[in-house]
Amino acid sequence: RFVGADGVLRVLQVHGERTRDQDGNPLREDGTGLDITELTRAEAALSESAARLELAQSMARLGSWGRYLDSDDGYWSDEMYRLLGYEPTAALPPPDHFIKHLHSGDRERFELVHQSFSEQEIDTYEIQARFIGADGIERILLLRGERTRDQDGNPLRIEGTAQDVTAKVQAERQITEAQFRLQENNQYLHTVVDTVQAALIISDPQENIILANQAAADMLGYTLDELKQIEPRAFVHPGD
């Protein structure tokens, strides 16, 4: 880096060489200086952008991959490796690397989609499947892929993402199970209330009737639907 007479900081790429005579004695020194300030800034911005992307993918548990069909060159993001239980490495895994980690229960379903995509029957796909990572951890991944074509319809590259949705799926299952248990409990409570011979009324803190049986309706002279629209205090004698 150099600070010019104008006070501006510049990054220069400097090249120099010494010329000698036939006896090896120095004759002159020549050199060039190339201003690469903007290039350095662009590289720094690109590096910062890549770091931000890696951080975002890590936080979202989202990996990305791509492969160029004319050369078989491609890439895996660092998070892509981690989702399958590997440490990030420069070596690009083979195209079928995913399949070796598939849970046996999801293998057939995944291979059908993968085959359709490989044979160009479809250009996009989305599938959720279980994978057993190299670290032995089972993860549920949401996979998306697409094929990009040129203007003549020829395939250029394939790209995709994989997102760890294990926690989301487990939470949804827990909610479903809790709702099912709640429904069972409510059905049991209604059964108990309906079989009780004595009048039974249950209200919430706001004095709304949330449950009543036929015995209570008969005793008070209402239908069940009418009874649930009345505040319990309406049944009480003003003197009490």
PDB file of C-alpha atoms in Angstrom:
ATOM      1  CA  ARG A   1       0.000   0.000   0.000  1.00  0.00           C
ATOM      2  CA  PHE A   2       1.193   3.499  -0.842  1.00  0.00           C
ATOM      3  CA  VAL A   3       0.032   6.940   0.246  1.00  0.00           C
ATOM      4  CA  GLY A   4       0.372   9.403  -2.601  1.00  0.00           C
ATOM      5  CA  ALA A   5       1.227  13.083  -2.434  1.00  0.00           C
ATOM      6  CA  ASP A   6      -2.497  13.700  -2.773  1.00  0.00           C
ATOM      7  CA  GLY A   7      -3.066  11.768   0.463  1.00  0.00           C
ATOM      8  CA  VAL A   8      -4.901   8.929  -1.265  1.00  0.00           C
ATOM      9  CA  LEU A   9      -4.145   5.384  -0.167  1.00  0.00           C
ATOM     10  CA  ARG A  10      -3.575   3.057  -3.114  1.00  0.00           C
ATOM     11  CA  VAL A  11      -2.752  -0.622  -3.423  1.00  0.00           C
ATOM     12  CA  LEU A  12      -0.060  -1.196  -6.032  1.00  0.00           C
ATOM     13  CA  GLN A  13       1.224  -4.390  -7.567  1.00  0.00           C
ATOM     14  CA  VAL A  14       4.938  -3.697  -8.039  1.00  0.00           C
ATOM     15  CA  HIS A  15       7.282  -5.628 -10.335  1.00  0.00           C
ATOM     16  CA  GLY A  16      10.991  -4.912 -10.598  1.00  0.00           C
ATOM     17  CA  GLU A  17      14.042  -6.346 -12.287  1.00  0.00           C
ATOM     18  CA  ARG A  18      17.762  -5.660 -12.495  1.00  0.00           C
ATOM     19  CA  THR A  19      19.689  -5.788 -15.773  1.00  0.00           C
ATOM     20  CA  ARG A  20      23.361  -6.842 -15.721  1.00  0.00           C
ATOM     21  CA  ASP A  21      26.185  -6.748 -18.261  1.00  0.00           C
ATOM     22  CA  GLN A  22      27.981  -9.814 -19.579  1.00  0.00           C
ATOM     23  CA  ASP A  23      30.290  -9.781 -16.549  1.00  0.00           C
ATOM     24  CA  GLY A  24      27.367  -9.762 -14.139  1.00  0.00           C
ATOM     25  CA  ASN A  25      27.707  -6.129 -13.120  1.00  0.00           C
ATOM     26  CA  PRO A  26      24.428  -4.240 -12.502  1.00  0.00           C
ATOM     27  CA  LEU A  27      23.570  -1.819 -15.280  1.00  0.00           C
ATOM     28  CA  ARG A  28      20.097  -0.593 -14.425  1.00  0.00           C
ATOM     29  CA  GLU A  29      16.913  -1.365 -12.534  1.00  0.00           C
ATOM     30  CA  ASP A  30      13.465  -1.161 -14.099  1.00  0.00           C
ATOM     31  CA  GLY A  31      10.033  -1.635 -12.647  1.00  0.00           C
ATOM     32  CA  THR A  32       6.308  -1.130 -13.034  1.00  0.00           C
ATOM     33  CA  GLY A  33       3.526  -0.323 -10.654  1.00  0.00           C
ATOM     34  CA  LEU A  34      -0.058  -1.347 -11.312  1.00  0.00           C
ATOM     35  CA  ASP A  35      -2.891   0.234  -9.314  1.00  0.00           C
ATOM     36  CA  ILE A  36      -5.020  -2.693  -8.072  1.00  0.00           C
ATOM     37  CA  THR A  37      -6.905  -0.724  -5.425  1.00  0.00           C
ATOM     38  CA  GLU A  38     -10.336  -1.371  -6.932  1.00  0.00           C
ATOM     39  CA  LEU A  39      -9.521  -5.022  -7.561  1.00  0.00           C
ATOM     40  CA  THR A  40      -8.450  -5.417  -3.924  1.00  0.00           C
ATOM     41  CA  ARG A  41     -11.658  -3.781  -2.739  1.00  0.00           C
ATOM     42  CA  ALA A  42     -13.744  -6.030  -4.999  1.00  0.00           C
ATOM     43  CA  GLU A  43     -11.946  -9.138  -3.693  1.00  0.00           C
ATOM     44  CA  ALA A  44     -12.462  -8.011  -0.096  1.00  0.00           C
ATOM     45  CA  ALA A  45     -16.161  -7.386  -0.755  1.00  0.00           C
ATOM     46  CA  LEU A  46     -16.502 -10.791  -2.410  1.00  0.00           C
ATOM     47  CA  SER A  47     -14.773 -12.474   0.525  1.00  0.00           C
ATOM     48  CA  GLU A  48     -17.033 -10.665   2.986  1.00  0.00           C
ATOM     49  CA  SER A  49     -20.108 -11.632   0.970  1.00  0.00           C
ATOM     50  CA  ALA A  50     -19.029 -15.279   0.933  1.00  0.00           C
ATOM     51  CA  ALA A  51     -18.481 -15.193   4.703  1.00  0.00           C
ATOM     52  CA  ARG A  52     -21.948 -13.739   5.228  1.00  0.00           C
ATOM     53  CA  LEU A  53     -23.489 -16.379   2.975  1.00  0.00           C
ATOM     54  CA  GLU A  54     -21.716 -19.149   4.899  1.00  0.00           C
ATOM     55  CA  LEU A  55     -22.943 -17.693   8.210  1.00  0.00           C
ATOM     56  CA  ALA A  56     -26.512 -17.411   6.899  1.00  0.00           C
ATOM     57  CA  GLN A  57     -26.472 -20.998   5.641  1.00  0.00           C
ATOM     58  CA  SER A  58     -25.090 -22.235   8.957  1.00  0.00           C
ATOM     59  CA  MET A  59     -27.793 -20.415  10.936  1.00  0.00           C
ATOM     60  CA  ALA A  60     -30.552 -21.635   8.606  1.00  0.00           C
ATOM     61  CA  ARG A  61     -29.095 -25.159   8.472  1.00  0.00           C
ATOM     62  CA  LEU A  62     -29.192 -24.778   4.694  1.00  0.00           C
ATOM     63  CA  GLY A  63     -26.619 -26.244   2.338  1.00  0.00           C
ATOM     64  CA  SER A  64     -26.242 -25.686  -1.392  1.00  0.00           C
ATOM     65  CA  TRP A  65     -24.621 -27.592  -4.241  1.00  0.00           C
ATOM     66  CA  GLY A  66     -24.169 -27.327  -7.981  1.00  0.00           C
ATOM     67  CA  ARG A  67     -22.672 -29.187 -10.932  1.00  0.00           C
ATOM     68  CA  TYR A  68     -21.817 -27.961 -14.438  1.00  0.00           C
ATOM     69  CA  LEU A  69     -22.795 -30.583 -16.971  1.00  0.00           C
ATOM     70  CA  ASP A  70     -20.234 -29.745 -19.645  1.00  0.00           C
ATOM     71  CA  SER A  71     -17.289 -30.357 -17.322  1.00  0.00           C
ATOM     72  CA  ASP A  72     -18.671 -32.144 -14.252  1.00  0.00           C
ATOM     73  CA  ASP A  73     -17.101 -29.369 -12.155  1.00  0.00           C
ATOM     74  CA  GLY A  74     -19.204 -28.365  -9.202  1.00  0.00           C
ATOM     75  CA  TYR A  75     -19.325 -27.288  -5.606  1.00  0.00           C
ATOM     76  CA  TRP A  76     -20.747 -28.115  -2.189  1.00  0.00           C
ATOM     77  CA  SER A  77     -21.144 -25.387   0.425  1.00  0.00           C
ATOM     78  CA  ASP A  78     -19.588 -26.011   3.833  1.00  0.00           C
ATOM     79  CA  GLU A  79     -23.015 -26.491   5.382  1.00  0.00           C
ATOM     80  CA  MET A  80     -23.807 -29.139   2.787  1.00  0.00           C
ATOM     81  CA  TYR A  81     -20.987 -31.285   4.150  1.00  0.00           C
ATOM     82  CA  ARG A  82     -22.086 -30.705   7.755  1.00  0.00           C
ATOM     83  CA  LEU A  83     -25.664 -31.784   7.017  1.00  0.00           C
ATOM     84  CA  LEU A  84     -24.311 -35.212   6.100  1.00  0.00           C
ATOM     85  CA  GLY A  85     -22.002 -35.372   9.105  1.00  0.00           C
ATOM     86  CA  TYR A  86     -18.727 -34.434   7.363  1.00  0.00           C
ATOM     87  CA  GLU A  87     -16.192 -31.702   7.926  1.00  0.00           C
ATOM     88  CA  PRO A  88     -16.008 -29.303   4.960  1.00  0.00           C
ATOM     89  CA  THR A  89     -13.408 -30.399   2.440  1.00  0.00           C
ATOM     90  CA  ALA A  90     -12.180 -29.273  -0.951  1.00  0.00           C
ATOM     91  CA  ALA A  91     -12.876 -32.668  -2.510  1.00  0.00           C
ATOM     92  CA  LEU A  92     -16.203 -32.704  -4.362  1.00  0.00           C
ATOM     93  CA  PRO A  93     -18.259 -35.809  -3.510  1.00  0.00           C
ATOM     94  CA  PRO A  94     -19.576 -37.969  -6.375  1.00  0.00           C
ATOM     95  CA  PRO A  95     -23.127 -37.250  -7.641  1.00  0.00           C
ATOM     96  CA  ASP A  96     -24.598 -40.320  -5.895  1.00  0.00           C
ATOM     97  CA  HIS A  97     -23.113 -39.384  -2.514  1.00  0.00           C
ATOM     98  CA  PHE A  98     -26.563 -38.515  -1.170  1.00  0.00           C
ATOM     99  CA  ILE A  99     -27.975 -41.956  -1.799  1.00  0.00           C
ATOM    100  CA  LYS A 100     -25.457 -43.797   0.401  1.00  0.00           C
ATOM    101  CA  HIS A 101     -26.720 -41.811   3.411  1.00  0.00           C
ATOM    102  CA  LEU A 102     -30.434 -42.283   2.717  1.00  0.00           C
ATOM    103  CA  HIS A 103     -32.572 -43.922   5.379  1.00  0.00           C
ATOM    104  CA  SER A 104     -33.666 -47.313   4.060  1.00  0.00           C
ATOM    105  CA  GLY A 105     -37.322 -46.388   4.597  1.00  0.00           C
ATOM    106  CA  ASP A 106     -37.045 -43.400   2.224  1.00  0.00           C
ATOM    107  CA  ARG A 107     -34.674 -44.871  -0.362  1.00  0.00           C
ATOM    108  CA  GLU A 108     -37.239 -46.107  -2.896  1.00  0.00           C
ATOM    109  CA  ARG A 109     -39.234 -42.880  -2.855  1.00  0.00           C
ATOM    110  CA  PHE A 110     -36.108 -40.748  -3.247  1.00  0.00           C
ATOM    111  CA  GLU A 111     -34.653 -42.888  -6.038  1.00  0.00           C
ATOM    112  CA  LEU A 112     -37.854 -42.538  -8.079  1.00  0.00           C
ATOM    113  CA  VAL A 113     -37.574 -38.744  -7.933  1.00  0.00           C
ATOM    114  CA  HIS A 114     -33.818 -38.839  -8.544  1.00  0.00           C
ATOM    115  CA  GLN A 115     -34.265 -41.086 -11.583  1.00  0.00           C
ATOM    116  CA  SER A 116     -36.922 -38.810 -13.097  1.00  0.00           C
ATOM    117  CA  PHE A 117     -34.638 -35.824 -12.608  1.00  0.00           C
ATOM    118  CA  SER A 118     -31.552 -37.596 -13.978  1.00  0.00           C
ATOM    119  CA  GLU A 119     -33.445 -38.745 -17.077  1.00  0.00           C
ATOM    120  CA  GLN A 120     -34.728 -35.169 -17.598  1.00  0.00           C
ATOM    121  CA  GLU A 121     -38.369 -36.134 -17.188  1.00  0.00           C
ATOM    122  CA  ILE A 122     -38.578 -33.247 -14.722  1.00  0.00           C
ATOM    123  CA  ASP A 123     -36.433 -30.114 -14.343  1.00  0.00           C
ATOM    124  CA  THR A 124     -37.266 -29.375 -10.697  1.00  0.00           C
ATOM    125  CA  TYR A 125     -37.971 -31.441  -7.628  1.00  0.00           C
ATOM    126  CA  GLU A 126     -38.710 -31.104  -3.928  1.00  0.00           C
ATOM    127  CA  ILE A 127     -38.656 -34.022  -1.536  1.00  0.00           C
ATOM    128  CA  GLN A 128     -38.260 -34.569   2.195  1.00  0.00           C
ATOM    129  CA  ALA A 129     -36.322 -37.600   3.369  1.00  0.00           C
ATOM    130  CA  ARG A 130     -34.349 -39.010   6.283  1.00  0.00           C
ATOM    131  CA  PHE A 131     -30.576 -39.296   6.101  1.00  0.00           C
ATOM    132  CA  ILE A 132     -28.057 -40.993   8.363  1.00  0.00           C
ATOM    133  CA  GLY A 133     -24.924 -38.828   8.458  1.00  0.00           C
ATOM    134  CA  ALA A 134     -21.344 -40.001   8.658  1.00  0.00           C
ATOM    135  CA  ASP A 135     -21.523 -38.924  12.323  1.00  0.00           C
ATOM    136  CA  GLY A 136     -24.372 -41.400  12.916  1.00  0.00           C
ATOM    137  CA  ILE A 137     -27.006 -38.683  13.429  1.00  0.00           C
ATOM    138  CA  GLU A 138     -30.355 -39.030  11.686  1.00  0.00           C
ATOM    139  CA  ARG A 139     -31.555 -35.814  10.070  1.00  0.00           C
ATOM    140  CA  ILE A 140     -34.644 -34.974   8.066  1.00  0.00           C
ATOM    141  CA  LEU A 141     -33.638 -32.933   5.022  1.00  0.00           C
ATOM    142  CA  LEU A 142     -35.827 -30.955   2.647  1.00  0.00           C
ATOM    143  CA  LEU A 143     -34.186 -31.261  -0.760  1.00  0.00           C
ATOM    144  CA  ARG A 144     -34.820 -28.970  -3.718  1.00  0.00           C
ATOM    145  CA  GLY A 145     -33.154 -29.187  -7.110  1.00  0.00           C
ATOM    146  CA  GLU A 146     -33.431 -27.614 -10.536  1.00  0.00           C
ATOM    147  CA  ARG A 147     -31.876 -27.884 -13.980  1.00  0.00           C
ATOM    148  CA  THR A 148     -30.877 -24.756 -15.905  1.00  0.00           C
ATOM    149  CA  ARG A 149     -30.983 -24.846 -19.704  1.00  0.00           C
ATOM    150  CA  ASP A 150     -29.639 -22.565 -22.412  1.00  0.00           C
ATOM    151  CA  GLN A 151     -31.850 -20.763 -24.946  1.00  0.00           C
ATOM    152  CA  ASP A 152     -31.912 -23.868 -27.143  1.00  0.00           C
ATOM    153  CA  GLY A 153     -33.100 -26.073 -24.316  1.00  0.00           C
ATOM    154  CA  ASN A 154     -29.791 -27.821 -23.704  1.00  0.00           C
ATOM    155  CA  PRO A 155     -28.957 -28.573 -20.033  1.00  0.00           C
ATOM    156  CA  LEU A 156     -26.231 -26.320 -18.630  1.00  0.00           C
ATOM    157  CA  ARG A 157     -26.078 -27.099 -14.921  1.00  0.00           C
ATOM    158  CA  ILE A 158     -27.987 -28.568 -12.017  1.00  0.00           C
ATOM    159  CA  GLU A 159     -28.195 -26.917  -8.622  1.00  0.00           C
ATOM    160  CA  GLY A 160     -29.984 -27.520  -5.390  1.00  0.00           C
ATOM    161  CA  THR A 161     -30.312 -26.993  -1.677  1.00  0.00           C
ATOM    162  CA  ALA A 162     -30.745 -29.174   1.372  1.00  0.00           C
ATOM    163  CA  GLN A 163     -32.225 -27.836   4.600  1.00  0.00           C
ATOM    164  CA  ASP A 164     -32.288 -29.573   7.965  1.00  0.00           C
ATOM    165  CA  VAL A 165     -35.973 -29.549   8.982  1.00  0.00           C
ATOM    166  CA  THR A 166     -35.622 -32.158  11.738  1.00  0.00           C
ATOM    167  CA  ALA A 167     -36.629 -29.811  14.560  1.00  0.00           C
ATOM    168  CA  LYS A 168     -39.579 -28.433  12.561  1.00  0.00           C
ATOM    169  CA  VAL A 169     -40.908 -31.904  11.699  1.00  0.00           C
ATOM    170  CA  GLN A 170     -40.492 -33.115  15.287  1.00  0.00           C
ATOM    171  CA  ALA A 171     -42.307 -30.037  16.616  1.00  0.00           C
ATOM    172  CA  GLU A 172     -45.169 -30.574  14.148  1.00  0.00           C
ATOM    173  CA  ARG A 173     -45.440 -34.192  15.242  1.00  0.00           C
ATOM    174  CA  GLN A 174     -45.530 -33.179  18.910  1.00  0.00           C
ATOM    175  CA  ILE A 175     -48.265 -30.636  18.204  1.00  0.00           C
ATOM    176  CA  THR A 176     -50.289 -33.232  16.288  1.00  0.00           C
ATOM    177  CA  GLU A 177     -49.879 -35.768  19.095  1.00  0.00           C
ATOM    178  CA  ALA A 178     -50.863 -33.163  21.707  1.00  0.00           C
ATOM    179  CA  GLN A 179     -53.941 -32.184  19.701  1.00  0.00           C
ATOM    180  CA  PHE A 180     -54.899 -35.845  19.377  1.00  0.00           C
ATOM    181  CA  ARG A 181     -54.514 -36.412  23.115  1.00  0.00           C
ATOM    182  CA  LEU A 182     -56.535 -33.273  23.824  1.00  0.00           C
ATOM    183  CA  GLN A 183     -59.291 -34.481  21.523  1.00  0.00           C
ATOM    184  CA  GLU A 184     -59.308 -37.869  23.249  1.00  0.00           C
ATOM    185  CA  ASN A 185     -59.466 -36.191  26.664  1.00  0.00           C
ATOM    186  CA  ASN A 186     -62.331 -33.946  25.559  1.00  0.00           C
ATOM    187  CA  GLN A 187     -64.250 -36.909  24.184  1.00  0.00           C
ATOM    188  CA  TYR A 188     -63.719 -38.773  27.450  1.00  0.00           C
ATOM    189  CA  LEU A 189     -64.797 -35.732  29.481  1.00  0.00           C
ATOM    190  CA  HIS A 190     -67.982 -35.348  27.411  1.00  0.00           C
ATOM    191  CA  THR A 191     -68.725 -39.035  27.891  1.00  0.00           C
ATOM    192  CA  VAL A 192     -68.302 -38.730  31.663  1.00  0.00           C
ATOM    193  CA  VAL A 193     -70.427 -35.566  31.834  1.00  0.00           C
ATOM    194  CA  ASP A 194     -73.213 -37.130  29.761  1.00  0.00           C
ATOM    195  CA  THR A 195     -73.374 -40.221  31.965  1.00  0.00           C
ATOM    196  CA  VAL A 196     -73.536 -38.300  35.255  1.00  0.00           C
ATOM    197  CA  GLN A 197     -77.100 -38.370  36.612  1.00  0.00           C
ATOM    198  CA  ALA A 198     -76.731 -35.167  38.623  1.00  0.00           C
ATOM    199  CA  ALA A 199     -76.836 -31.724  36.995  1.00  0.00           C
ATOM    200  CA  LEU A 200     -73.348 -30.627  35.964  1.00  0.00           C
ATOM    201  CA  ILE A 201     -72.262 -27.230  34.660  1.00  0.00           C
ATOM    202  CA  ILE A 202     -68.647 -26.158  34.050  1.00  0.00           C
ATOM    203  CA  SER A 203     -67.795 -22.524  33.318  1.00  0.00           C
ATOM    204  CA  ASP A 204     -64.586 -20.580  32.600  1.00  0.00           C
ATOM    205  CA  PRO A 205     -63.276 -17.607  34.662  1.00  0.00           C
ATOM    206  CA  GLN A 206     -65.347 -15.251  32.476  1.00  0.00           C
ATOM    207  CA  GLU A 207     -68.491 -17.160  33.503  1.00  0.00           C
ATOM    208  CA  ASN A 208     -69.057 -18.664  30.088  1.00  0.00           C
ATOM    209  CA  ILE A 209     -70.521 -22.159  30.222  1.00  0.00           C
ATOM    210  CA  ILE A 210     -68.126 -24.462  28.408  1.00  0.00           C
ATOM    211  CA  LEU A 211     -69.695 -27.777  29.381  1.00  0.00           C
ATOM    212  CA  ALA A 212     -73.069 -28.910  30.707  1.00  0.00           C
ATOM    213  CA  ASN A 213     -75.029 -32.144  30.690  1.00  0.00           C
ATOM    214  CA  GLN A 214     -78.609 -32.980  29.813  1.00  0.00           C
ATOM    215  CA  ALA A 215     -79.532 -33.364  33.487  1.00  0.00           C
ATOM    216  CA  ALA A 216     -78.655 -29.693  34.101  1.00  0.00           C
ATOM    217  CA  ALA A 217     -80.646 -28.581  31.048  1.00  0.00           C
ATOM    218  CA  ASP A 218     -83.680 -30.602  32.117  1.00  0.00           C
ATOM    219  CA  MET A 219     -83.506 -29.289  35.676  1.00  0.00           C
ATOM    220  CA  LEU A 220     -83.343 -25.644  34.541  1.00  0.00           C
ATOM    221  CA  GLY A 221     -85.840 -26.017  31.710  1.00  0.00           C
ATOM    222  CA  TYR A 222     -83.537 -25.274  28.773  1.00  0.00           C
ATOM    223  CA  THR A 223     -82.132 -27.149  25.865  1.00  0.00           C
ATOM    224  CA  LEU A 224     -78.405 -27.790  26.014  1.00  0.00           C
ATOM    225  CA  ASP A 225     -77.707 -25.198  23.311  1.00  0.00           C
ATOM    226  CA  GLU A 226     -79.809 -22.586  25.145  1.00  0.00           C
ATOM    227  CA  LEU A 227     -78.134 -23.379  28.434  1.00  0.00           C
ATOM    228  CA  LYS A 228     -74.641 -22.739  27.063  1.00  0.00           C
ATOM    229  CA  GLN A 229     -75.644 -19.204  26.015  1.00  0.00           C
ATOM    230  CA  ILE A 230     -76.629 -18.143  29.547  1.00  0.00           C
ATOM    231  CA  GLU A 231     -74.335 -16.917  32.336  1.00  0.00           C
ATOM    232  CA  PRO A 232     -74.461 -19.172  35.424  1.00  0.00           C
ATOM    233  CA  ARG A 233     -75.381 -16.212  37.646  1.00  0.00           C
ATOM    234  CA  ALA A 234     -78.721 -15.996  35.813  1.00  0.00           C
ATOM    235  CA  PHE A 235     -79.785 -19.229  37.534  1.00  0.00           C
ATOM    236  CA  VAL A 236     -79.156 -17.878  41.019  1.00  0.00           C
ATOM    237  CA  HIS A 237     -82.031 -16.307  42.988  1.00  0.00           C
ATOM    238  CA  PRO A 238     -81.451 -12.570  43.577  1.00  0.00           C
ATOM    239  CA  GLY A 239     -81.736 -13.150  47.297  1.00  0.00           C
ATOM    240  CA  ASP A 240     -78.801 -15.580  47.233  1.00  0.00           C
TER     241      ASP A 240
END
